[in-house]
Backbone as a ProteinNet text record, in pm:
[ID]
protein_1_A
[PRIMARY]
MIYEPRPSDAEISEKYAFIGGMGDATPSKSEDLERTALRARRVYKMLSKHMPHGATRVMDFGGGDGRLLKEFVERDFVCALVDYADRPIAGVTKIATTEKDIPVDQTFDAIVCSHVVEHLGSPLQCLMELRRSLADDGAMYVEVPYEVFDQLPAESEPVTHVNFFTPESLTNLLQEAGYEVVRCNIDLYPHPQGHWSLCVGAIARHGRGQKIRRKNGIAGLDRALKPSTGRRLAVRLARRFYPSVAKIRYGA
[TERTIARY]
767	861.2	860	992.9	1018.5	1125.8	1120.9	1198.9	1357	1471.7	1594.8	1674.7	1765	1774.1	1642.2	1605.4	1480.9	1509.1	1414.7	1438	1422.3	1491.2	1505.6	1367.3	1359.3	1222.9	1204.5	1344	1354.8	1311.6	1349.9	1331	1172.4	1107.9	968	876.5	938.8	843.2	863.9	987.1	987.8	908.1	905.7	803.5	673.2	613.8	469.8	449.4	536.8	520.5	518.3	595.4	576	452.8	394.4	268.7	155.8	154.7	61.6	56.5	155.6	170.7	103.1	96.5	40.2	-110.4	-160.9	-304.6	-340.6	-245.9	-281.8	-375.8	-421.1	-517.4	-659.3	-674.2	-811.3	-852.1	-979	-1017.3	-966.7	-883.9	-855.7	-962.7	-964.7	-1080.6	-1088	-993.5	-997	-1039.8	-1067.5	-1124.7	-1274.7	-1323.3	-1477	-1526.3	-1598	-1621.3	-1730.6	-1805.7	-1913.7	-1827.7	-1729.7	-1649	-1591.3	-1540.2	-1482	-1590	-1710	-1806.9	-1855.8	-1844.3	-1874.3	-1752.1	-1624	-1493.2	-1532.9	-1601.4	-1620.9	-1720.9	-1836	-1940.4	-1892.1	-1790.6	-1744.7	-1638.7	-1569.1	-1468.2	-1545.6	-1674.9	-1757.9	-1797.8	-1880.3	-1950	-1834.9	-1712.7	-1634.9	-1567.4	-1569.4	-1506.6	-1625.6	-1728.6	-1829.2	-1876.3	-1824.1	-1874.6	-1788.4	-1664.3	-1565.3	-1527.1	-1599.1	-1590.1	-1639.8	-1606.2	-1656	-1799.9	-1887.2	-2029.8	-2004.4	-2083.7	-2091	-1969.8	-1904.1	-1797.5	-1831.2	-1724.3	-1774.5	-1640.5	-1535.6	-1388.4	-1326.9	-1303.5	-1234.7	-1112.8	-991.2	-891.5	-852.9	-837.6	-779.6	-624.5	-542.9	-411.9	-363.6	-324.3	-285.4	-380.9	-498.3	-616.1	-642.3	-535.1	-540.2	-634.1	-758.5	-848	-942.9	-923.1	-1027.3	-1161.1	-1155.2	-1278.1	-1322.6	-1258.8	-1304.8	-1374.2	-1365.1	-1456.1	-1578.4	-1633.7	-1754.6	-1878	-1902	-1996.2	-1982.7	-1877.9	-1846.7	-1895.3	-1853.7	-1917.3	-2055.8	-2135.8	-2263	-2326.3	-2260.5	-2304.8	-2264.8	-2209.3	-2177.4	-2036.3	-1953.7	-1830.9	-1738.9	-1662.1	-1550.7	-1438.6	-1406.8	-1330.3	-1205.8	-1098	-958.8	-891.7	-779	-727.6	-554.9	-462.1	-332.3	-274.1	-215.4	-168.7	-98.9	-20.1	55.7	-51.3	-147.2	-256.2	-325	-352.5	-412.8	-553.7	-608.7	-745.2	-856.2	-893.7	-979.3	-1115	-1202.7	-1349.8	-1407.2	-1518.7	-1609	-1638.7	-1621.6	-1641.8	-1537.5	-1397.8	-1287.4	-1188	-1124.1	-1015.5	-886.2	-783.1	-645.9	-585.5	-530.3	-461.5	-310	-257.5	-114	-83.6	51.8	113.3	161.6	228.4	265.3	229.5	232.9	214.3	287.6	395.1	490.3	410.8	344.8	284.3	145	92.6	-58.1	-55.9	-118.8	-133.8	-154.1	-57.4	-50.5	-181.3	-246.9	-375.9	-485.3	-476	-584.4	-594.6	-712	-712	-846.6	-860.4	-966.3	-1039.8	-1153	-1220	-1189.9	-1160.4	-1127.1	-1021	-946.1	-829.1	-843.1	-846.9	-856.9	-703.8	-646.9	-524.1	-510.9	-587.4	-613.4	-500	-440.3	-358	-225.8	-171.7	-70.2	59.9	44.6	144	239.5	187.7	279.3	354.6	344.6	423	537.2	546.7	612.7	757.4	847.1	979.9	1008.2	936.3	943.8	807.5	734.1	609.5	588.7	695.9	673.1	677.7	746	780.5	651	601.3	492.9	348	337.2	221.6	230.5	357.2	375.3	350.9	371.8	339.5	173.1	133.8	-11.1	-94.6	-39.9	-100.7	-137.7	-37.9	-88.4	-190.2	-236.5	-348.3	-495.6	-475.4	-594.5	-637.2	-772.1	-834.6	-821.8	-822.3	-819.6	-882.4	-1005.2	-1092.5	-1120.9	-1041.4	-1044.1	-1020.2	-1067.8	-1022.1	-950	-871.7	-789.5	-826.3	-850.3	-868.3	-744.7	-664.6	-560.9	-569.1	-565.3	-581.6	-456.5	-397.4	-313.1	-336.1	-262.1	-301.2	-228	-299.2	-229.3	-170.5	-54.2	8.8	116.6	122	204	127.8	12.1	-67.1	-44.2	21.4	74.2	161.6	244.8	313.5	436.3	526.4	613.3	545.6	578.4	498.3	532.4	443.2	443	546.6	627	746.2	692.1	559.1	511.4	533.7	547	545.9	649.3	777.7	861.7	871.6	924.1	931.8	790.6	674.7	545.5	514.1	511.5	489.4	628.1	670	807.4	784.2	666.9	621.4	510	525.4	414.9	370.4	261.8	219.4	125.6	132.8	42.7	-35.9	-135.3	-197.6	-112.8	-26.9	59	167.6	208.9	334.8	254.1	124.1	86.3	30.3	-1.9	-52.1	82.3	189.2	309.4	372.1	353.1	372.2	302.2	167.4	74	105.3	131.5	166.6	306.3	393.5	517.1	509.9	405.9	387	288.8	258.9	183.2	42.1	-26.1	-163.6	-204.5	-323.4	-380.9	-463	-442.2	-515.1	-639.5	-762.8	-885.4	-908.4	-865.2	-889.5	-796	-749	-668.1	-696.2	-730.4	-757.7	-770.1	-759.6	-753.6	-902.1	-927.6	-1050.8	-1035.8	-1156.6	-1154.4	-1212.4	-1151.1	-1201.4	-1209.8	-1328.8	-1356.4	-1254	-1181.8	-1055	-1135.4	-1091.5	-1163.2	-1183.6	-1075.7	-1090.2	-1206.5	-1269.7	-1387.7	-1382.6	-1265.1	-1261.8	-1233.7	-1251.2	-1225	-1093.9	-1023.6	-877	-857.9	-754.2	-722.6	-651.4	-692.9	-613.9	-614.9	-533.6	-524.7	-585.5	-673.1	-751.2	-745.7	-718.7	-708	-771.3	-826	-896.2	-793	-748.4	-656.8	-705.9	-660.3	-693.3	-557.4	-552.5	-435.3	-426.7	-289.8	-252.1	-264.9	-297.1	-299.1	-207.4	-99.4	1.6	23.6	-81.7	-104.6	25.8	62.8	171.1	142	265	258	273.4	188.1	192.2	222.6	363.8	397.2	336.1	316.8	272.4	383.4	390.4	491.9	487	575.1	561.9	614.6	721.3	795.8	673.6	616.1	514.2	409	366.5	254.7	299.2	409.9	465.5	465.6	520.4	526	381	287.6	148.5	105.6	132.8	97.5	141.9	288.2	362.4	343.9	318.8	296.2	161.3	32.6	-72.5	-116.1	-201.8	-240.8	-353.2	-386	-488.7	-633.4	-636.6	-772.7	-804.5	-665	-657.4	-672.4	-621	-629.3	-781.4	-848.2	-978.3	-1075.1	-1054.1	-1122.4	-1116.5	-990.4	-970.6	-1047.5	-1042.4	-1110.5	-1264.7	-1313.8	-1469.2	-1497	-1409.1	-1452.4	-1446	-1341.6	-1343.9	-1472.7	-1532.6	-1643.8	-1778.8	-1785.8	-1924.4	-1922.7	-1803.8	-1808.1	-1888.2	-1878.1	-1953.5	-2101.4	-2163.9	-2295.8	-2318.6	-2226.9	-2237	-2224.9	-2127.2	-2110.4	-2227.1	-2320.2	-2433.3	-2534.8	-2539.4	-2616.2	-2548.9	-2415.6	-2334	-2310	-2298.8	-2250.7	-2337	-2429.8	-2514.6	-2439.1	-2360.1	-2273.5	-2363.2
-745.4	-681.2	-541	-486.9	-355.8	-282.6	-130.3	-51.8	-66.5	-85.9	-87.5	-8.2	73.7	147.5	203.7	199.2	252.8	401.7	481.5	603.6	538.4	600.1	579.2	623.2	565	612.1	766.3	826.1	973.6	1056.7	996	1061.8	1052.5	936.9	915.2	1015.3	1003	1101.6	1249.7	1273.9	1427.4	1441.4	1356.1	1356.9	1390.4	1284.4	1313.6	1434.3	1457.1	1589.8	1716.1	1711	1834.8	1825.3	1707.2	1690.7	1736.6	1670	1721.5	1871.9	1924.7	2057.5	2155.2	2087.7	2155	2140.8	2067.2	2036.9	1944	1857.9	1762	1686.4	1648.6	1542.4	1587.3	1713.5	1769.1	1756.5	1710.2	1664.4	1759.8	1708.1	1779.9	1798.8	1907.3	1906.1	1809	1724.3	1612	1495.1	1494.9	1358.1	1380.3	1252.4	1226.1	1200.4	1285.4	1281.5	1178.3	1147.9	1034.9	917.4	909.9	758.6	742.5	846.9	843.9	792.2	861.7	815.8	661.3	619.5	487	412.4	446.4	360.3	359.1	472.2	473.9	378.8	349.3	262.6	131	89.2	-44.9	-70.9	17.7	-7.4	-47.3	25.2	3.6	-145.2	-173.6	-297.1	-424	-396.9	-502.1	-519	-409.1	-423.6	-457	-416.7	-417.4	-570.2	-659.9	-794.5	-857.7	-800.4	-853.2	-789.1	-677	-582.3	-661	-644.3	-698.1	-639.2	-726.4	-678.3	-544.8	-461.9	-328.8	-240	-261.9	-168.5	-19.2	63.5	207.2	285.9	217.6	300.9	272.9	346.6	311.8	429.1	350.4	457.5	430.5	537	528.8	585.8	483.7	502.9	546.2	663.5	714	758.9	798.2	828.2	959.9	1055.2	1186.4	1271.6	1316.5	1370.6	1285.7	1178.5	1069.7	1050.1	1085.6	1074.8	920.6	844.3	683.6	640.8	721.8	690.7	757.4	806.6	881.5	787	678.1	598.7	549	552.7	528.7	651	773.7	894.4	904.2	882.4	881.6	771.6	695.5	600.4	610.1	722.5	785.7	695.4	647.2	587.4	703	673.2	756.3	739.1	838.2	819.4	904.9	820.3	885.3	862.4	971.1	979.5	994.5	896.1	915	959.3	1068.4	1122.9	1243.2	1279.1	1401.2	1532.5	1505.3	1604.8	1659.4	1786.3	1854.6	1885.6	1848.2	1893.6	1786.6	1703.3	1586.9	1639.7	1564.2	1592.7	1593.5	1662.6	1666.8	1531.6	1526.2	1404	1297	1352.5	1265.3	1356.6	1300	1361.1	1303.2	1399.4	1369	1335.7	1220.3	1202.8	1174.9	1157.4	1142.9	1162.5	1197.5	1190.7	1066.5	976.4	861	733.8	633.8	516.4	522	566.9	592.1	694.6	804.1	897.2	865.7	742.2	701.8	697	768.2	747.1	595.9	552.2	401.1	372.6	454.8	403.9	403.7	422.3	436	313	217	109.7	116.5	55	50.8	-73.1	-69	-207.2	-226.3	-115.3	-127.8	-49.1	-88.5	19.2	-25.4	103.7	92.1	156.4	66.5	105.6	75.7	185.6	156.4	248.4	155.1	220.7	314.7	243.8	302.1	221.3	75.2	5.9	9.2	28.4	38.3	161.1	262.6	387.1	363.2	269.1	275.7	221.7	286.8	229.8	92.2	102.4	-28.9	-76.4	-134	-187	-268.7	-363.7	-472.3	-403.3	-321.6	-243.9	-158.4	-87.2	-23.3	-100	-204.5	-303.3	-363.1	-387.7	-435	-338.4	-211.6	-92.8	-67.5	-94	-67	-180.6	-297.4	-388.6	-352.7	-276.3	-237.8	-145.5	-78.9	-0.6	-58.8	-195.6	-286.8	-340.4	-351.6	-398.6	-550.8	-618.4	-773.9	-832.9	-782.1	-861.8	-785.5	-666.7	-583.7	-660.8	-583.7	-613.6	-485.8	-538.1	-433.6	-476.2	-363.1	-383.5	-322.9	-404.8	-339.5	-359.6	-250.1	-270.5	-197.6	-277.9	-217.3	-228.6	-142.9	-176.7	-315.4	-355.1	-484.9	-431.3	-391.8	-311.1	-420.8	-550.6	-637.2	-726.4	-721.8	-802.1	-782.9	-878.6	-889.3	-774.9	-705.6	-613.9	-584.5	-523.2	-456	-361.4	-325.2	-204	-68.4	-1.3	126.8	228.1	275.6	382.6	512.5	543.1	687.7	785.6	726.7	798.9	729.5	727.9	650.9	719.5	636.7	683.7	725.3	702.2	711.2	571	477.7	332.7	270.4	221.2	155.5	-2.7	-35.8	-182.4	-234.2	-341	-402.6	-529.5	-559.9	-682.6	-767.4	-905.9	-995.5	-1045	-1115.9	-1167	-1261.8	-1325.7	-1406.9	-1321.7	-1226.3	-1124.4	-1071.2	-1004.1	-916.7	-1014.1	-1146.5	-1240	-1256.2	-1268	-1314.8	-1204	-1082.5	-952	-945.8	-959.2	-959.7	-1055.7	-1178.4	-1293.1	-1257.3	-1226.1	-1180	-1079.2	-993.9	-859.3	-918.2	-1049.7	-1085.2	-1107.1	-1083.3	-1107.7	-1225.9	-1269.6	-1379.4	-1308.8	-1372.9	-1326.2	-1407.6	-1318.6	-1379.6	-1429.5	-1324	-1334.5	-1242.4	-1278.9	-1199	-1247.2	-1141.3	-1168.6	-1051	-1072.9	-978	-932.4	-801.2	-755.3	-625.4	-550.1	-424.3	-324.9	-213.3	-95.3	23.3	107.9	234.8	337.6	356.5	457.8	593.9	715	837.1	895.9	865	909.6	848.5	753.1	702.3	568.2	489	364.3	258.1	135.6	23.1	-25.5	-36.8	-69.6	-196.5	-270.8	-395.7	-382.6	-440.9	-441.5	-554.2	-556.6	-677.4	-637.6	-700.6	-669.2	-768.4	-729	-816.3	-797.6	-881.5	-878.4	-930.1	-884.8	-935.2	-895.9	-975.3	-990.9	-1003.9	-985.5	-1026.8	-1193	-1219.3	-1352.1	-1419.6	-1544.3	-1593	-1711.7	-1691	-1803.2	-1928	-1897.5	-2031.9	-2024	-2146.2	-2170.8	-2094.2	-2026.2	-1935.4	-2036	-2030.8	-2101.3	-2005	-1985.5	-1895.3	-1937.5	-1836.7	-1853.2	-1841.3	-1903.6	-1911.1	-1773.4	-1667.6	-1554.1	-1532.7	-1605.3	-1612.8	-1662.5	-1786.3	-1835.8	-1744.5	-1677.7	-1556.8	-1457.1	-1409.3	-1307.5	-1355	-1474.4	-1542.5	-1549.3	-1589.4	-1591.2	-1452.1	-1350	-1220.3	-1146.7	-1186.4	-1121	-1170.9	-1319.9	-1390.7	-1504.9	-1407.4	-1474	-1564.3	-1688.4	-1768.2	-1695.4	-1767	-1700	-1703.5	-1803.3	-1798.6	-1697.2	-1665	-1553.8	-1417.6	-1416.3	-1268.2	-1255.6	-1344.8	-1365.2	-1321.1	-1390.1	-1372.9	-1207.1	-1168.3	-1030.6	-938.5	-957.9	-894	-890.8	-986.8	-1015.6	-944.5	-958.7	-890.8	-731.4	-692.8	-525.5	-479.9	-584.2	-552.2	-540.2	-653.7	-674	-625.1	-610.5	-580	-446.2	-357.6	-210.6	-251.5	-344.8	-380.1	-460.4	-538.4	-607.6	-503.9	-393.4	-305.8	-230.6	-191.9	-130.8	-170.8	-305.1	-419.9	-419.9	-443.1	-447.9	-296.6	-194.4	-83.8	41.7	11.1	143.6	223	170.9	234.6	315.8
-1230.2	-1320.7	-1262.8	-1261.5	-1214.7	-1316.8	-1313.2	-1372.5	-1304.2	-1375.8	-1327.6	-1410.4	-1391.6	-1218.6	-1211.9	-1075.7	-1038.1	-954.5	-917.9	-844.5	-692.7	-599.9	-482	-404.9	-282.1	-204.2	-188.9	-146	-128.3	-267.9	-379.3	-509.2	-534.5	-516.4	-531.4	-459.4	-312.5	-221.3	-267.2	-314.5	-339.3	-466.4	-565.5	-685.9	-630.1	-545.8	-529.9	-418.7	-343.2	-250	-339	-438.8	-525.7	-610	-664	-738.7	-641.4	-515.8	-426.1	-392.6	-389.1	-358.1	-468	-568.5	-704.7	-696.9	-619.7	-598.1	-717	-756.3	-872.4	-838.3	-734.1	-689.7	-728.9	-756	-775.4	-925	-943.5	-1105.2	-1205.1	-1304.1	-1413.1	-1512.5	-1597	-1708.7	-1786.9	-1805	-1882.1	-1824.5	-1688.4	-1626.3	-1603.9	-1649.2	-1640.3	-1508.9	-1432.8	-1283.9	-1271.3	-1372.6	-1350.9	-1357.1	-1426.9	-1429	-1303.7	-1247.6	-1104.4	-1013.6	-999.4	-941.7	-949	-1068.4	-1104.9	-1032.8	-1054.5	-978.1	-844.5	-762.7	-628.7	-588.3	-659.7	-642.1	-653.5	-746.7	-781.7	-664.4	-602.3	-509.4	-381.9	-363.5	-227.5	-247.1	-348.9	-371.9	-358.2	-388	-393.9	-249.2	-172.8	-39.3	61.2	43.1	127.6	178.6	62.3	78.6	171.9	208.8	283.8	424.6	423	566.1	687.2	815.7	924.8	941.2	991.2	1036	1134.1	1105.1	1175.3	1142.1	1043.8	1012.5	980.8	1035.5	1043.5	995	984.7	960.2	813.2	749.2	625.8	598.4	521.8	505.3	342.3	289.5	158.7	143.2	99.4	121.3	-41.2	-51	-175.3	-258.7	-207	-304.3	-337	-334	-390.4	-303.6	-338.8	-256.9	-191.5	-202.5	-141.3	-207.5	-333	-399.2	-405.1	-398.2	-403.3	-288.5	-188.4	-65.6	-43.1	-181.6	-182.2	-137.6	-170.1	-113.2	27.3	62.6	229.9	301.8	256.8	297.3	326.3	216.5	194.9	295.5	360	444.2	586.1	597.1	724.2	806	713.9	779.8	804.7	907.4	930.4	822.7	749.6	625.4	613.9	641.5	654.5	515.6	492.2	377.3	409.6	365.9	357	213.1	208.8	72.1	86.4	-7.4	-16.9	-32.3	-109.5	-131.4	-27.8	-1	112.2	119.5	-7.7	-11.3	-41.3	64.9	53	21.5	-38	-52.5	80.2	82.2	199.9	251.8	403.5	463.5	484.5	411.3	424.4	502.5	594.9	665.3	658.9	609.3	585.6	723.9	739.3	875.9	871.7	737.8	737.8	589.8	575.7	437.9	365.8	463.1	419.6	513.7	501.8	562.7	725.3	700.5	839.4	920.2	866.2	967.5	1009.3	979.1	1027.4	1175.2	1263.1	1396.4	1450	1533	1576.6	1652.7	1711.2	1768.8	1674.4	1546.5	1455	1370.8	1367.8	1284.1	1202.1	1094.9	1002.6	964.6	940.1	912.8	765.8	687.7	528.6	497.9	393.9	348.4	200.9	132.1	-18.3	-57.4	-153.5	-205.1	-340.6	-417.4	-557.6	-658.4	-718.4	-823.9	-761.4	-639.2	-577.7	-580	-560.3	-528.3	-649	-773.8	-893.6	-891.8	-796	-793.3	-696.5	-588.6	-479.4	-493.9	-425.9	-446.3	-360.8	-249.2	-160.9	-135.1	-213.8	-208.7	-90.1	-58.1	40	175.5	201.5	333.2	353.9	251.3	260.9	300.6	234.7	278	390.6	454.5	570.4	688.3	652.2	752.2	752.7	637.8	637.3	726.6	728.9	797.7	939.4	1021.9	1139.8	1148.7	1039.3	1066.2	1014.4	982.3	942.7	1046.1	1095.1	1197.1	1199.3	1305.4	1301.6	1206.7	1188.7	1094.4	980.9	952.1	840.3	713.5	610	466.7	389.9	295.4	210.4	72.9	10.1	-144.9	-214	-291.3	-352.5	-511.3	-579.6	-750.9	-805.7	-908.3	-1006.3	-1129.9	-1220.3	-1367.2	-1395.2	-1515.5	-1580.1	-1704.6	-1691.4	-1806.2	-1878.8	-1848.6	-1919.7	-1987.7	-2017.9	-2109.6	-2247	-2319.6	-2455.6	-2510.4	-2408.4	-2437.1	-2308	-2355.4	-2243.1	-2194.5	-2062.4	-1993.2	-2085.4	-2101.4	-2196.4	-2121.7	-2217.8	-2183.6	-2188.9	-2216.7	-2248.9	-2124	-1995.2	-1871.8	-1778.1	-1812.1	-1714.3	-1588.8	-1489.3	-1350.5	-1269.9	-1348.8	-1291.4	-1232.7	-1320.3	-1274.4	-1250.9	-1151.6	-1164	-1117.8	-1089.2	-1063.9	-1157.9	-1196.6	-1315.7	-1253.9	-1226.3	-1171.2	-1229.3	-1231.7	-1269	-1146.9	-1144.8	-1022.8	-947	-1026	-939.8	-848.5	-912.6	-847.5	-741.3	-762.2	-654.4	-546.6	-545	-465.4	-398.3	-446	-378.7	-291.8	-341.2	-262.4	-135.1	-149.4	-7.5	78	44.8	114.5	196.9	113.9	188.7	283	261.6	360.3	462.7	479.9	600.9	567.7	461.3	428.3	391.5	421	351.7	238.9	112	-8.9	-28.3	-23.8	-47.4	-178.9	-253.6	-406.8	-486.1	-591.4	-661.2	-820.7	-901.8	-1049.5	-1136.6	-1265.3	-1367.5	-1375	-1402.6	-1391.2	-1501	-1519.8	-1584.9	-1490.8	-1502.2	-1417.3	-1485	-1464.4	-1544.6	-1515.4	-1621.1	-1633.5	-1626.1	-1570.4	-1549.5	-1709.7	-1794.2	-1933.3	-2014	-1961.5	-2058.3	-2075.3	-2089.2	-2150.4	-2003.2	-2043.1	-1945.7	-1946.1	-1849.9	-1863.2	-1796.6	-1828.8	-1738.9	-1615.7	-1523.3	-1388.3	-1322.4	-1197.3	-1111.5	-981.7	-937.8	-803.5	-694	-571.7	-464.1	-343.4	-276.6	-129.8	-51.6	62.7	144.8	302.5	368.2	528.1	591.9	733.1	803.6	792.4	774.7	765.8	904	918.5	1054.8	1062.2	1012.7	1038.3	929.7	839.4	751.7	653.6	616.1	521.3	371.5	348.6	230.9	117.4	14.4	-116.8	-230.5	-243.8	-356.2	-499.8	-557.1	-718.6	-796.1	-892.2	-1000.1	-1082.3	-1017.8	-1067.2	-1224	-1259.3	-1381.6	-1494.4	-1441.4	-1545	-1561.7	-1447.9	-1469.5	-1568.4	-1564.8	-1635.3	-1785.5	-1809	-1939.8	-2002.1	-1921.7	-1983.8	-2020.6	-1953.1	-1967.9	-2094.3	-2084.1	-2215.8	-2340.7	-2322.7	-2454.9	-2444.6	-2435.3	-2406.4	-2522.6	-2483.9	-2592.3	-2678.1	-2777.7	-2866.3	-2792.1	-2704.7	-2639.1	-2528.2	-2456.6	-2370.3	-2419.1	-2556	-2615.2	-2668.2	-2689.3	-2744.2	-2620.1	-2490	-2399.2	-2345.5	-2354.7	-2301.7	-2408.9	-2528.5	-2646.7	-2622.7	-2561.9	-2557.2	-2427.6	-2326.7	-2197	-2218.9	-2303.8	-2313	-2388.5	-2478.9	-2561.4	-2471.2	-2385.6	-2337.6	-2192.9	-2137.7	-1975.3	-1950.4	-2027.4	-1991.6	-1979.8	-2049.1	-2019	-1904.8	-1857	-1731.6	-1617.3	-1640.4	-1525.5	-1503.4	-1603.2	-1583.6	-1489	-1486.7	-1384.4	-1255	-1235.9	-1136.6	-1029.7	-1129.4	-1063.3	-1104.3	-1173.5	-1220.9	-1297	-1399.5	-1491.5	-1586.6
[MASK]
++++++++++++++++++++++++++++++++++++++++++++++++++++++++++++++++++++++++++++++++++++++++++++++++++++++++++++++++++++++++++++++++++++++++++++++++++++++++++++++++++++++++++++++++++++++++++++++++++++++++++++++++++++++++++++++++++++++++++++++++++++++++++++

């Protein structure tokens, strides 16, 4: 699902260049830094299972100041950032502003693309471009908010999120961009403001020429917008009990 009419790539780039110049990537007073640290631990644990043995290089695409790489920094990874913002955290080096600026001679064992794809004017082209920066045996983690569950996308902040995903549509997008999707499912992530929010998370690798099996995106969107009673109950229970599970998984 997308906004239509939608802003052009140039308009979106201009917006984020302006925001980056204002230093918007630095933590705001309302942001819970411990929650951000929790999110960083979560991203590391999910990606580390799929990284190649001996991995040393990771890139955060669209990660603001690169704070989600904190766990990688502490493990002495070479940590790179691609973003409009110019003030990365210690241990992270900004190497480019957009995917088109990433040096062609640099590849990474892991790429983090967390809460970025929903903002992109041309997500397919962007993900195709990122593929050249992923090492042959590398893994990428893509996470987007799940904003179409039992509702139309919120209109409180238009032209910020212009794409809205289900597991089916995110899988189809990644496959179309040339990736093999290892997994793609609905999850909960620790929002910096203190609550747990629904998201769709995917682990992807380089496609090896296998036949693409497209998911039924329309059916997936239908299930999201008009969930069954059982699905509503499952989500309600997950929101209630998942924080306890997270304490065990991620040290929440």
